[in-house]
mmCIF file of N, CA, C and O in Angstrom:
data_model
loop_
_atom_site.group_PDB
_atom_site.id
_atom_site.type_symbol
_atom_site.label_atom_id
_atom_site.label_comp_id
_atom_site.label_asym_id
_atom_site.label_seq_id
_atom_site.Cartn_x
_atom_site.Cartn_y
_atom_site.Cartn_z
ATOM 1 N N MET X 9 8.475 -7.469 -1.348
ATOM 2 C CA MET X 9 7.259 -8.073 -0.695
ATOM 3 C C MET X 9 7.387 -9.243 0.196
ATOM 4 O O MET X 9 6.751 -9.447 1.034
ATOM 5 N N GLU X 10 8.514 -9.935 -0.238
ATOM 6 C CA GLU X 10 8.931 -11.091 0.523
ATOM 7 C C GLU X 10 9.344 -10.681 1.937
ATOM 8 O O GLU X 10 9.208 -11.549 2.995
ATOM 9 N N ARG X 11 9.856 -9.549 2.022
ATOM 10 C CA ARG X 11 10.482 -9.080 3.345
ATOM 11 C C ARG X 11 9.389 -8.833 4.332
ATOM 12 O O ARG X 11 9.663 -8.940 5.483
ATOM 13 N N ILE X 12 8.171 -8.570 3.886
ATOM 14 C CA ILE X 12 7.121 -8.439 4.774
ATOM 15 C C ILE X 12 6.852 -9.722 5.552
ATOM 16 O O ILE X 12 6.719 -9.747 6.730
ATOM 17 N N GLY X 13 6.833 -10.841 4.718
ATOM 18 C CA GLY X 13 6.538 -12.096 5.258
ATOM 19 C C GLY X 13 7.782 -12.535 6.164
ATOM 20 O O GLY X 13 7.468 -13.271 7.254
ATOM 21 N N ILE X 14 8.880 -12.227 5.900
ATOM 22 C CA ILE X 14 10.166 -12.609 6.651
ATOM 23 C C ILE X 14 10.066 -11.872 8.072
ATOM 24 O O ILE X 14 10.215 -12.465 9.059
ATOM 25 N N ALA X 15 9.759 -10.631 7.969
ATOM 26 C CA ALA X 15 9.735 -9.761 9.205
ATOM 27 C C ALA X 15 8.470 -10.218 10.081
ATOM 28 O O ALA X 15 8.667 -10.414 11.366
ATOM 29 N N ALA X 16 7.407 -10.542 9.481
ATOM 30 C CA ALA X 16 6.206 -11.078 10.182
ATOM 31 C C ALA X 16 6.531 -12.356 10.725
ATOM 32 O O ALA X 16 6.098 -12.562 11.901
ATOM 33 N N SER X 17 7.220 -13.329 10.093
ATOM 34 C CA SER X 17 7.507 -14.600 10.665
ATOM 35 C C SER X 17 8.390 -14.628 11.777
ATOM 36 O O SER X 17 8.327 -15.250 12.782
ATOM 37 N N LYS X 18 9.448 -13.609 11.720
ATOM 38 C CA LYS X 18 10.359 -13.537 12.833
ATOM 39 C C LYS X 18 9.593 -12.967 14.120
ATOM 40 O O LYS X 18 10.009 -13.275 15.152
ATOM 41 N N MET X 19 8.655 -12.066 13.998
ATOM 42 C CA MET X 19 7.981 -11.527 15.072
ATOM 43 C C MET X 19 6.880 -12.469 15.546
ATOM 44 O O MET X 19 6.585 -12.528 16.776
ATOM 45 N N ALA X 20 6.263 -13.343 14.699
ATOM 46 C CA ALA X 20 5.164 -14.084 15.182
ATOM 47 C C ALA X 20 5.624 -15.363 15.863
ATOM 48 O O ALA X 20 4.915 -15.993 16.722
ATOM 49 N N LYS X 21 6.813 -15.903 15.579
ATOM 50 C CA LYS X 21 7.396 -17.051 16.171
ATOM 51 C C LYS X 21 6.485 -18.359 16.049
ATOM 52 O O LYS X 21 6.208 -18.940 17.093
ATOM 53 N N GLY X 22 5.901 -18.640 14.795
ATOM 54 C CA GLY X 22 5.141 -19.785 14.707
ATOM 55 C C GLY X 22 3.680 -19.568 14.853
ATOM 56 O O GLY X 22 2.866 -20.542 14.431
ATOM 57 N N ASN X 23 3.103 -18.586 15.341
ATOM 58 C CA ASN X 23 1.668 -18.395 15.580
ATOM 59 C C ASN X 23 1.170 -17.776 14.251
ATOM 60 O O ASN X 23 1.516 -16.800 13.844
ATOM 61 N N LEU X 24 0.114 -18.613 13.622
ATOM 62 C CA LEU X 24 -0.337 -18.225 12.392
ATOM 63 C C LEU X 24 -1.147 -16.984 12.388
ATOM 64 O O LEU X 24 -1.140 -16.095 11.383
ATOM 65 N N VAL X 25 -2.005 -16.785 13.445
ATOM 66 C CA VAL X 25 -2.857 -15.741 13.525
ATOM 67 C C VAL X 25 -2.101 -14.443 13.690
ATOM 68 O O VAL X 25 -2.389 -13.347 13.107
ATOM 69 N N VAL X 26 -1.086 -14.553 14.607
ATOM 70 C CA VAL X 26 -0.263 -13.369 14.849
ATOM 71 C C VAL X 26 0.606 -13.007 13.636
ATOM 72 O O VAL X 26 0.759 -11.805 13.286
ATOM 73 N N TYR X 27 1.108 -14.084 12.835
ATOM 74 C CA TYR X 27 1.728 -13.892 11.613
ATOM 75 C C TYR X 27 0.823 -13.130 10.614
ATOM 76 O O TYR X 27 1.315 -12.008 10.135
ATOM 77 N N ASN X 28 -0.382 -13.462 10.504
ATOM 78 C CA ASN X 28 -1.200 -12.842 9.603
ATOM 79 C C ASN X 28 -1.458 -11.377 9.945
ATOM 80 O O ASN X 28 -1.613 -10.431 9.133
ATOM 81 N N SER X 29 -1.641 -11.236 11.197
ATOM 82 C CA SER X 29 -1.934 -9.788 11.693
ATOM 83 C C SER X 29 -0.651 -8.923 11.485
ATOM 84 O O SER X 29 -0.881 -7.763 11.166
ATOM 85 N N TYR X 30 0.424 -9.509 11.747
ATOM 86 C CA TYR X 30 1.615 -8.723 11.435
ATOM 87 C C TYR X 30 1.835 -8.372 9.927
ATOM 88 O O TYR X 30 2.305 -7.322 9.602
ATOM 89 N N VAL X 31 1.352 -9.260 9.036
ATOM 90 C CA VAL X 31 1.543 -9.066 7.671
ATOM 91 C C VAL X 31 0.557 -7.873 7.253
ATOM 92 O O VAL X 31 0.990 -6.978 6.660
ATOM 93 N N VAL X 32 -0.654 -7.819 7.829
ATOM 94 C CA VAL X 32 -1.567 -6.769 7.523
ATOM 95 C C VAL X 32 -0.987 -5.413 8.096
ATOM 96 O O VAL X 32 -1.079 -4.386 7.520
ATOM 97 N N LEU X 33 -0.588 -5.453 9.292
ATOM 98 C CA LEU X 33 -0.029 -4.269 9.950
ATOM 99 C C LEU X 33 1.180 -3.667 9.354
ATOM 100 O O LEU X 33 1.300 -2.536 8.975
ATOM 101 N N ILE X 34 2.196 -4.561 8.983
ATOM 102 C CA ILE X 34 3.423 -4.037 8.227
ATOM 103 C C ILE X 34 3.089 -3.562 6.826
ATOM 104 O O ILE X 34 3.540 -2.401 6.550
ATOM 105 N N SER X 35 2.229 -4.206 6.129
ATOM 106 C CA SER X 35 1.859 -3.712 4.755
ATOM 107 C C SER X 35 1.092 -2.404 4.890
ATOM 108 O O SER X 35 1.255 -1.528 4.052
ATOM 109 N N PHE X 36 0.170 -2.276 5.834
ATOM 110 C CA PHE X 36 -0.612 -1.051 5.955
ATOM 111 C C PHE X 36 0.259 0.095 6.341
ATOM 112 O O PHE X 36 0.172 1.221 5.844
ATOM 113 N N LEU X 37 1.264 -0.121 7.352
ATOM 114 C CA LEU X 37 2.159 0.970 7.730
ATOM 115 C C LEU X 37 3.051 1.423 6.574
ATOM 116 O O LEU X 37 3.319 2.649 6.338
ATOM 117 N N PHE X 38 3.515 0.431 5.821
ATOM 118 C CA PHE X 38 4.365 0.763 4.630
ATOM 119 C C PHE X 38 3.541 1.496 3.629
ATOM 120 O O PHE X 38 4.110 2.409 2.979
ATOM 121 N N SER X 39 2.281 1.058 3.394
ATOM 122 C CA SER X 39 1.557 1.865 2.421
ATOM 123 C C SER X 39 1.196 3.107 2.727
ATOM 124 O O SER X 39 1.160 4.168 1.997
ATOM 125 N N MET X 40 1.035 3.460 4.030
ATOM 126 C CA MET X 40 0.785 4.824 4.620
ATOM 127 C C MET X 40 2.036 5.661 4.419
ATOM 128 O O MET X 40 1.982 6.819 4.053
ATOM 129 N N LEU X 41 3.356 5.060 4.609
ATOM 130 C CA LEU X 41 4.496 5.770 4.444
ATOM 131 C C LEU X 41 4.659 6.171 2.925
ATOM 132 O O LEU X 41 5.010 7.343 2.724
ATOM 133 N N ILE X 42 4.446 5.266 2.072
ATOM 134 C CA ILE X 42 4.520 5.559 0.689
ATOM 135 C C ILE X 42 3.517 6.544 0.220
ATOM 136 O O ILE X 42 3.808 7.473 -0.518
ATOM 137 N N PHE X 43 2.273 6.444 0.816
ATOM 138 C CA PHE X 43 1.238 7.441 0.427
ATOM 139 C C PHE X 43 1.616 8.905 0.851
ATOM 140 O O PHE X 43 1.527 9.899 0.090
ATOM 141 N N CYS X 44 2.169 8.936 2.112
ATOM 142 C CA CYS X 44 2.625 10.250 2.589
ATOM 143 C C CYS X 44 3.760 10.891 1.794
ATOM 144 O O CYS X 44 3.882 12.097 1.320
ATOM 145 N N ILE X 45 4.858 10.008 1.365
ATOM 146 C CA ILE X 45 5.891 10.471 0.673
ATOM 147 C C ILE X 45 5.592 10.935 -0.862
ATOM 148 O O ILE X 45 5.786 11.890 -1.256
ATOM 149 N N ALA X 46 4.709 9.893 -1.417
ATOM 150 C CA ALA X 46 4.427 10.317 -2.865
ATOM 151 C C ALA X 46 3.288 11.389 -2.896
ATOM 152 O O ALA X 46 3.306 12.229 -3.741
ATOM 153 N N GLY X 47 2.438 11.464 -1.834
ATOM 154 C CA GLY X 47 1.530 12.527 -1.788
ATOM 155 C C GLY X 47 2.065 13.941 -1.670
ATOM 156 O O GLY X 47 1.651 14.884 -2.257
ATOM 157 N N SER X 48 3.026 13.994 -0.767
ATOM 158 C CA SER X 48 3.719 15.231 -0.496
ATOM 159 C C SER X 48 4.492 15.680 -1.757
ATOM 160 O O SER X 48 4.419 16.914 -2.052
ATOM 161 N N SER X 49 5.139 14.782 -2.546
ATOM 162 C CA SER X 49 5.920 15.075 -3.628
ATOM 163 C C SER X 49 4.897 15.565 -4.778
ATOM 164 O O SER X 49 5.178 16.482 -5.575
ATOM 165 N N ILE X 50 3.694 14.846 -4.947
ATOM 166 C CA ILE X 50 2.754 15.341 -5.988
ATOM 167 C C ILE X 50 2.178 16.716 -5.588
ATOM 168 O O ILE X 50 2.079 17.557 -6.467
ATOM 169 N N LEU X 51 1.865 17.005 -4.285
ATOM 170 C CA LEU X 51 1.319 18.205 -3.877
ATOM 171 C C LEU X 51 2.304 19.319 -4.077
ATOM 172 O O LEU X 51 1.991 20.440 -4.554
ATOM 173 N N LEU X 52 3.645 19.109 -3.786
ATOM 174 C CA LEU X 52 4.690 20.074 -4.056
ATOM 175 C C LEU X 52 4.926 20.443 -5.469
ATOM 176 O O LEU X 52 5.025 21.571 -5.986
ATOM 177 N N SER X 53 4.788 19.368 -6.373
ATOM 178 C CA SER X 53 4.901 19.490 -7.839
ATOM 179 C C SER X 53 3.703 20.318 -8.392
ATOM 180 O O SER X 53 3.876 21.171 -9.232
ATOM 181 N N LEU X 54 2.490 19.993 -7.857
ATOM 182 C CA LEU X 54 1.296 20.801 -8.234
ATOM 183 C C LEU X 54 1.388 22.266 -7.801
ATOM 184 O O LEU X 54 1.001 23.187 -8.593
ATOM 185 N N ILE X 55 1.978 22.572 -6.726
ATOM 186 C CA ILE X 55 2.124 23.909 -6.150
ATOM 187 C C ILE X 55 3.084 24.693 -7.173
ATOM 188 O O ILE X 55 2.880 25.882 -7.583
ATOM 189 N N VAL X 56 4.185 24.023 -7.513
ATOM 190 C CA VAL X 56 5.222 24.630 -8.437
ATOM 191 C C VAL X 56 4.432 24.860 -9.692
ATOM 192 O O VAL X 56 4.693 26.005 -10.442
ATOM 193 N N ILE X 57 3.755 23.903 -10.286
ATOM 194 C CA ILE X 57 3.101 24.034 -11.607
ATOM 195 C C ILE X 57 2.130 25.260 -11.501
ATOM 196 O O ILE X 57 1.911 25.930 -12.373
ATOM 197 N N GLY X 58 1.459 25.318 -10.313
ATOM 198 C CA GLY X 58 0.415 26.305 -10.155
ATOM 199 C C GLY X 58 1.042 27.786 -10.270
ATOM 200 O O GLY X 58 0.385 28.732 -10.820
ATOM 201 N N TYR X 59 2.107 28.028 -9.437
ATOM 202 C CA TYR X 59 2.828 29.182 -9.498
ATOM 203 C C TYR X 59 3.226 29.543 -11.068
ATOM 204 O O TYR X 59 3.316 30.760 -11.362
ATOM 205 N N ILE X 60 3.879 28.647 -11.700
ATOM 206 C CA ILE X 60 4.277 28.808 -13.046
ATOM 207 C C ILE X 60 3.046 29.193 -13.949
ATOM 208 O O ILE X 60 3.090 30.112 -14.705
ATOM 209 N N ALA X 61 2.037 28.480 -13.673
ATOM 210 C CA ALA X 61 0.763 28.662 -14.559
ATOM 211 C C ALA X 61 0.240 29.951 -14.277
ATOM 212 O O ALA X 61 -0.417 30.570 -15.184
ATOM 213 N N ASN X 62 0.212 30.565 -13.103
ATOM 214 C CA ASN X 62 -0.316 31.826 -12.799
ATOM 215 C C ASN X 62 0.409 32.971 -13.416
ATOM 216 O O ASN X 62 -0.182 33.795 -13.807
ATOM 217 N N GLY X 63 1.712 32.645 -13.619
ATOM 218 C CA GLY X 63 2.552 33.744 -14.333
ATOM 219 C C GLY X 63 2.239 33.701 -15.821
ATOM 220 O O GLY X 63 2.477 34.700 -16.552
ATOM 221 N N VAL X 64 2.038 32.552 -16.348
ATOM 222 C CA VAL X 64 1.962 32.441 -17.823
ATOM 223 C C VAL X 64 0.605 32.635 -18.310
ATOM 224 O O VAL X 64 0.263 33.277 -19.297
ATOM 225 N N LEU X 65 -0.434 31.937 -17.657
ATOM 226 C CA LEU X 65 -1.900 31.976 -18.134
ATOM 227 C C LEU X 65 -2.571 33.240 -17.664
ATOM 228 O O LEU X 65 -2.415 33.617 -16.492
ATOM 229 N N PRO X 66 -3.353 33.877 -18.530
ATOM 230 C CA PRO X 66 -4.132 35.073 -18.123
ATOM 231 C C PRO X 66 -5.202 34.817 -17.182
ATOM 232 O O PRO X 66 -5.547 35.470 -16.233
ATOM 233 N N GLY X 67 -5.912 33.668 -17.229
ATOM 234 C CA GLY X 67 -6.985 33.224 -16.447
ATOM 235 C C GLY X 67 -6.710 32.634 -15.091
ATOM 236 O O GLY X 67 -7.405 32.852 -14.064
ATOM 237 N N GLY X 68 -5.442 32.149 -14.880
ATOM 238 C CA GLY X 68 -5.185 31.617 -13.554
ATOM 239 C C GLY X 68 -5.393 30.170 -13.471
ATOM 240 O O GLY X 68 -6.029 29.460 -14.229
ATOM 241 N N PHE X 69 -4.980 29.609 -12.362
ATOM 242 C CA PHE X 69 -5.039 28.160 -12.115
ATOM 243 C C PHE X 69 -5.816 27.840 -10.912
ATOM 244 O O PHE X 69 -6.097 26.613 -10.535
ATOM 245 N N GLU X 70 -6.374 28.924 -10.246
ATOM 246 C CA GLU X 70 -7.098 28.674 -8.934
ATOM 247 C C GLU X 70 -8.357 27.943 -9.067
ATOM 248 O O GLU X 70 -8.877 27.256 -8.231
ATOM 249 N N GLY X 71 -9.114 28.034 -10.160
ATOM 250 C CA GLY X 71 -10.397 27.636 -10.346
ATOM 251 C C GLY X 71 -10.454 26.003 -10.387
ATOM 252 O O GLY X 71 -11.292 25.418 -9.861
ATOM 253 N N THR X 72 -9.416 25.448 -10.931
ATOM 254 C CA THR X 72 -9.405 23.960 -11.072
ATOM 255 C C THR X 72 -8.384 23.297 -10.169
ATOM 256 O O THR X 72 -8.117 22.192 -10.194
ATOM 257 N N TRP X 73 -7.854 24.197 -9.247
ATOM 258 C CA TRP X 73 -6.920 23.523 -8.283
ATOM 259 C C TRP X 73 -7.311 22.464 -7.461
ATOM 260 O O TRP X 73 -6.816 21.430 -7.343
ATOM 261 N N GLY X 74 -8.607 22.583 -6.829
ATOM 262 C CA GLY X 74 -9.234 21.573 -6.021
ATOM 263 C C GLY X 74 -9.476 20.243 -6.893
ATOM 264 O O GLY X 74 -9.235 19.167 -6.357
ATOM 265 N N ASN X 75 -9.907 20.353 -8.087
ATOM 266 C CA ASN X 75 -10.160 19.188 -8.838
ATOM 267 C C ASN X 75 -8.970 18.470 -9.280
ATOM 268 O O ASN X 75 -8.951 17.219 -9.239
ATOM 269 N N VAL X 76 -7.870 19.089 -9.549
ATOM 270 C CA VAL X 76 -6.645 18.449 -9.962
ATOM 271 C C VAL X 76 -6.011 17.746 -8.726
ATOM 272 O O VAL X 76 -5.607 16.574 -8.943
ATOM 273 N N VAL X 77 -5.978 18.375 -7.564
ATOM 274 C CA VAL X 77 -5.513 17.728 -6.398
ATOM 275 C C VAL X 77 -6.354 16.569 -5.960
ATOM 276 O O VAL X 77 -5.716 15.378 -5.620
ATOM 277 N N ARG X 78 -7.659 16.629 -6.152
ATOM 278 C CA ARG X 78 -8.484 15.551 -5.842
ATOM 279 C C ARG X 78 -8.282 14.414 -6.776
ATOM 280 O O ARG X 78 -8.174 13.220 -6.242
ATOM 281 N N VAL X 79 -8.169 14.522 -8.055
ATOM 282 C CA VAL X 79 -7.964 13.495 -8.979
ATOM 283 C C VAL X 79 -6.495 12.740 -8.680
ATOM 284 O O VAL X 79 -6.394 11.652 -8.694
ATOM 285 N N CYS X 80 -5.482 13.568 -8.487
ATOM 286 C CA CYS X 80 -4.148 13.045 -8.168
ATOM 287 C C CYS X 80 -4.188 12.290 -6.892
ATOM 288 O O CYS X 80 -3.661 11.072 -6.877
ATOM 289 N N MET X 81 -4.863 12.625 -5.821
ATOM 290 C CA MET X 81 -4.889 11.845 -4.599
ATOM 291 C C MET X 81 -5.773 10.551 -4.679
ATOM 292 O O MET X 81 -5.362 9.715 -4.168
ATOM 293 N N ILE X 82 -6.801 10.749 -5.501
ATOM 294 C CA ILE X 82 -7.608 9.573 -5.648
ATOM 295 C C ILE X 82 -6.775 8.493 -6.443
ATOM 296 O O ILE X 82 -6.860 7.323 -6.170
ATOM 297 N N SER X 83 -6.139 8.927 -7.440
ATOM 298 C CA SER X 83 -5.347 8.018 -8.267
ATOM 299 C C SER X 83 -4.191 7.410 -7.451
ATOM 300 O O SER X 83 -3.958 6.179 -7.519
ATOM 301 N N LEU X 84 -3.582 8.079 -6.547
ATOM 302 C CA LEU X 84 -2.488 7.730 -5.688
ATOM 303 C C LEU X 84 -3.019 6.639 -4.718
ATOM 304 O O LEU X 84 -2.465 5.630 -4.517
ATOM 305 N N THR X 85 -4.291 6.967 -4.107
ATOM 306 C CA THR X 85 -4.844 5.966 -3.205
ATOM 307 C C THR X 85 -5.176 4.712 -3.887
ATOM 308 O O THR X 85 -5.006 3.768 -3.173
ATOM 309 N N ILE X 86 -5.721 4.777 -5.081
ATOM 310 C CA ILE X 86 -5.941 3.464 -5.821
ATOM 311 C C ILE X 86 -4.704 2.685 -6.188
ATOM 312 O O ILE X 86 -4.747 1.455 -5.847
ATOM 313 N N VAL X 87 -3.615 3.297 -6.539
ATOM 314 C CA VAL X 87 -2.409 2.643 -6.870
ATOM 315 C C VAL X 87 -1.886 2.158 -5.646
ATOM 316 O O VAL X 87 -1.362 0.760 -5.616
ATOM 317 N N VAL X 88 -1.707 2.811 -4.578
ATOM 318 C CA VAL X 88 -1.152 2.299 -3.301
ATOM 319 C C VAL X 88 -1.989 1.180 -2.697
ATOM 320 O O VAL X 88 -1.485 0.167 -2.191
ATOM 321 N N SER X 89 -3.347 1.274 -2.791
ATOM 322 C CA SER X 89 -4.261 0.131 -2.250
ATOM 323 C C SER X 89 -4.052 -1.152 -3.143
ATOM 324 O O SER X 89 -4.098 -2.234 -2.490
ATOM 325 N N VAL X 90 -3.898 -0.991 -4.288
ATOM 326 C CA VAL X 90 -3.689 -2.155 -5.106
ATOM 327 C C VAL X 90 -2.425 -2.868 -4.759
ATOM 328 O O VAL X 90 -2.401 -4.184 -4.569
ATOM 329 N N PHE X 91 -1.350 -2.194 -4.585
ATOM 330 C CA PHE X 91 -0.097 -2.749 -4.184
ATOM 331 C C PHE X 91 -0.152 -3.333 -2.769
ATOM 332 O O PHE X 91 0.516 -4.309 -2.482
ATOM 333 N N ASN X 92 -0.812 -2.718 -1.860
ATOM 334 C CA ASN X 92 -0.957 -3.128 -0.583
ATOM 335 C C ASN X 92 -1.804 -4.383 -0.538
ATOM 336 O O ASN X 92 -1.466 -5.394 0.090
ATOM 337 N N LEU X 93 -2.871 -4.472 -1.257
ATOM 338 C CA LEU X 93 -3.692 -5.824 -1.304
ATOM 339 C C LEU X 93 -2.869 -6.943 -1.907
ATOM 340 O O LEU X 93 -2.935 -7.994 -1.474
ATOM 341 N N PHE X 94 -2.099 -6.581 -2.972
ATOM 342 C CA PHE X 94 -1.219 -7.586 -3.565
ATOM 343 C C PHE X 94 -0.124 -8.114 -2.535
ATOM 344 O O PHE X 94 0.128 -9.430 -2.475
ATOM 345 N N ALA X 95 0.397 -7.163 -1.760
ATOM 346 C CA ALA X 95 1.441 -7.658 -0.807
ATOM 347 C C ALA X 95 0.919 -8.467 0.326
ATOM 348 O O ALA X 95 1.465 -9.497 0.763
ATOM 349 N N ILE X 96 -0.398 -8.107 0.745
ATOM 350 C CA ILE X 96 -1.081 -8.874 1.767
ATOM 351 C C ILE X 96 -1.506 -10.321 1.151
ATOM 352 O O ILE X 96 -1.289 -11.243 1.824
ATOM 353 N N LEU X 97 -2.050 -10.386 0.072
ATOM 354 C CA LEU X 97 -2.423 -11.599 -0.504
ATOM 355 C C LEU X 97 -1.268 -12.614 -0.830
ATOM 356 O O LEU X 97 -1.402 -13.762 -0.688
ATOM 357 N N ARG X 98 -0.192 -11.950 -1.025
ATOM 358 C CA ARG X 98 1.075 -12.738 -1.389
ATOM 359 C C ARG X 98 1.680 -13.355 -0.063
ATOM 360 O O ARG X 98 2.260 -14.413 -0.097
ATOM 361 N N ASN X 99 1.536 -12.631 0.996
ATOM 362 C CA ASN X 99 2.045 -13.212 2.264
ATOM 363 C C ASN X 99 1.145 -13.760 3.271
ATOM 364 O O ASN X 99 1.712 -14.390 4.251
ATOM 365 N N VAL X 100 -0.133 -13.672 3.143
ATOM 366 C CA VAL X 100 -1.009 -14.323 4.023
ATOM 367 C C VAL X 100 -0.963 -15.774 3.863
ATOM 368 O O VAL X 100 -0.999 -16.286 2.776
ATOM 369 N N LYS X 101 -0.861 -16.393 4.973
ATOM 370 C CA LYS X 101 -0.841 -17.984 4.955
ATOM 371 C C LYS X 101 -2.210 -18.525 5.593
ATOM 372 O O LYS X 101 -2.524 -18.007 6.690
ATOM 373 N N ILE X 102 -2.703 -19.526 4.953
ATOM 374 C CA ILE X 102 -3.897 -20.205 5.488
ATOM 375 C C ILE X 102 -3.537 -21.562 5.907
ATOM 376 O O ILE X 102 -2.775 -22.293 5.095
ATOM 377 N N LYS X 103 -3.974 -21.895 7.076
ATOM 378 C CA LYS X 103 -3.696 -23.275 7.615
ATOM 379 C C LYS X 103 -4.445 -24.331 6.796
ATOM 380 O O LYS X 103 -5.769 -24.143 6.791
ATOM 381 N N MET X 104 -3.876 -25.282 6.342
ATOM 382 C CA MET X 104 -4.596 -26.430 5.661
ATOM 383 C C MET X 104 -5.207 -27.285 6.718
ATOM 384 O O MET X 104 -4.856 -27.501 7.789
ATOM 385 N N SER X 105 -6.411 -27.900 6.266
ATOM 386 C CA SER X 105 -7.130 -28.785 7.211
ATOM 387 C C SER X 105 -6.254 -30.197 7.328
ATOM 388 O O SER X 105 -5.452 -30.418 6.429
ATOM 389 N N SER X 106 -6.595 -30.927 8.319
ATOM 390 C CA SER X 106 -5.742 -32.173 8.421
ATOM 391 C C SER X 106 -6.170 -33.134 7.375
ATOM 392 O O SER X 106 -5.261 -33.941 7.010
ATOM 393 N N SER X 107 -7.236 -33.168 6.807
ATOM 394 C CA SER X 107 -7.563 -34.101 5.790
ATOM 395 C C SER X 107 -6.828 -33.757 4.524
ATOM 396 O O SER X 107 -6.418 -34.675 3.770
ATOM 397 N N GLY X 108 -6.611 -32.531 4.237
ATOM 398 C CA GLY X 108 -5.762 -32.168 3.033
ATOM 399 C C GLY X 108 -4.297 -32.557 3.172
ATOM 400 O O GLY X 108 -3.686 -32.921 2.233
ATOM 401 N N GLN X 109 -3.783 -32.565 4.499
ATOM 402 C CA GLN X 109 -2.491 -33.048 4.695
ATOM 403 C C GLN X 109 -2.327 -34.561 4.493
ATOM 404 O O GLN X 109 -1.329 -35.068 4.115
ATOM 405 N N GLU X 110 -3.382 -35.276 4.941
ATOM 406 C CA GLU X 110 -3.334 -36.623 4.895
ATOM 407 C C GLU X 110 -3.416 -37.067 3.307
ATOM 408 O O GLU X 110 -2.798 -38.138 2.968
ATOM 409 N N ARG X 111 -4.107 -36.453 2.524
ATOM 410 C CA ARG X 111 -4.129 -36.739 1.111
ATOM 411 C C ARG X 111 -2.804 -36.547 0.455
ATOM 412 O O ARG X 111 -2.361 -37.258 -0.520
ATOM 413 N N LYS X 112 -2.017 -35.509 0.974
ATOM 414 C CA LYS X 112 -0.726 -35.359 0.268
ATOM 415 C C LYS X 112 0.309 -36.458 0.702
ATOM 416 O O LYS X 112 1.160 -36.765 0.061
ATOM 417 N N LYS X 113 0.127 -37.062 1.899
ATOM 418 C CA LYS X 113 0.982 -38.045 2.275
ATOM 419 C C LYS X 113 0.711 -39.373 1.569
ATOM 420 O O LYS X 113 1.602 -40.065 1.321
ATOM 421 N N LYS X 114 -0.486 -39.588 1.099
ATOM 422 C CA LYS X 114 -0.821 -40.824 0.385
ATOM 423 C C LYS X 114 -0.277 -40.640 -0.951
ATOM 424 O O LYS X 114 0.408 -40.708 -1.672
#
């Protein structure tokens, strides 16, 4: 997560607004990448489980297929969103007011 801040600071070159924008952009793109990779692997494993279950179970797996995929994708969305928010909150910088800096000097 520190690498997000390092990359954003190199691209922003001292501008705080641009730095914060890059932090949000980089973390959003990274979370979308992780969501696509993890989502495709979850979907592939559910397809394999579905084919195996159709061969073993007499009733089949088709009736609950949509619900299982929905629950898995919602859970993945929540996990990726929490990590994304944590990365953003850890790397966003807020400019201190001048009165706060004067108090530190005294």
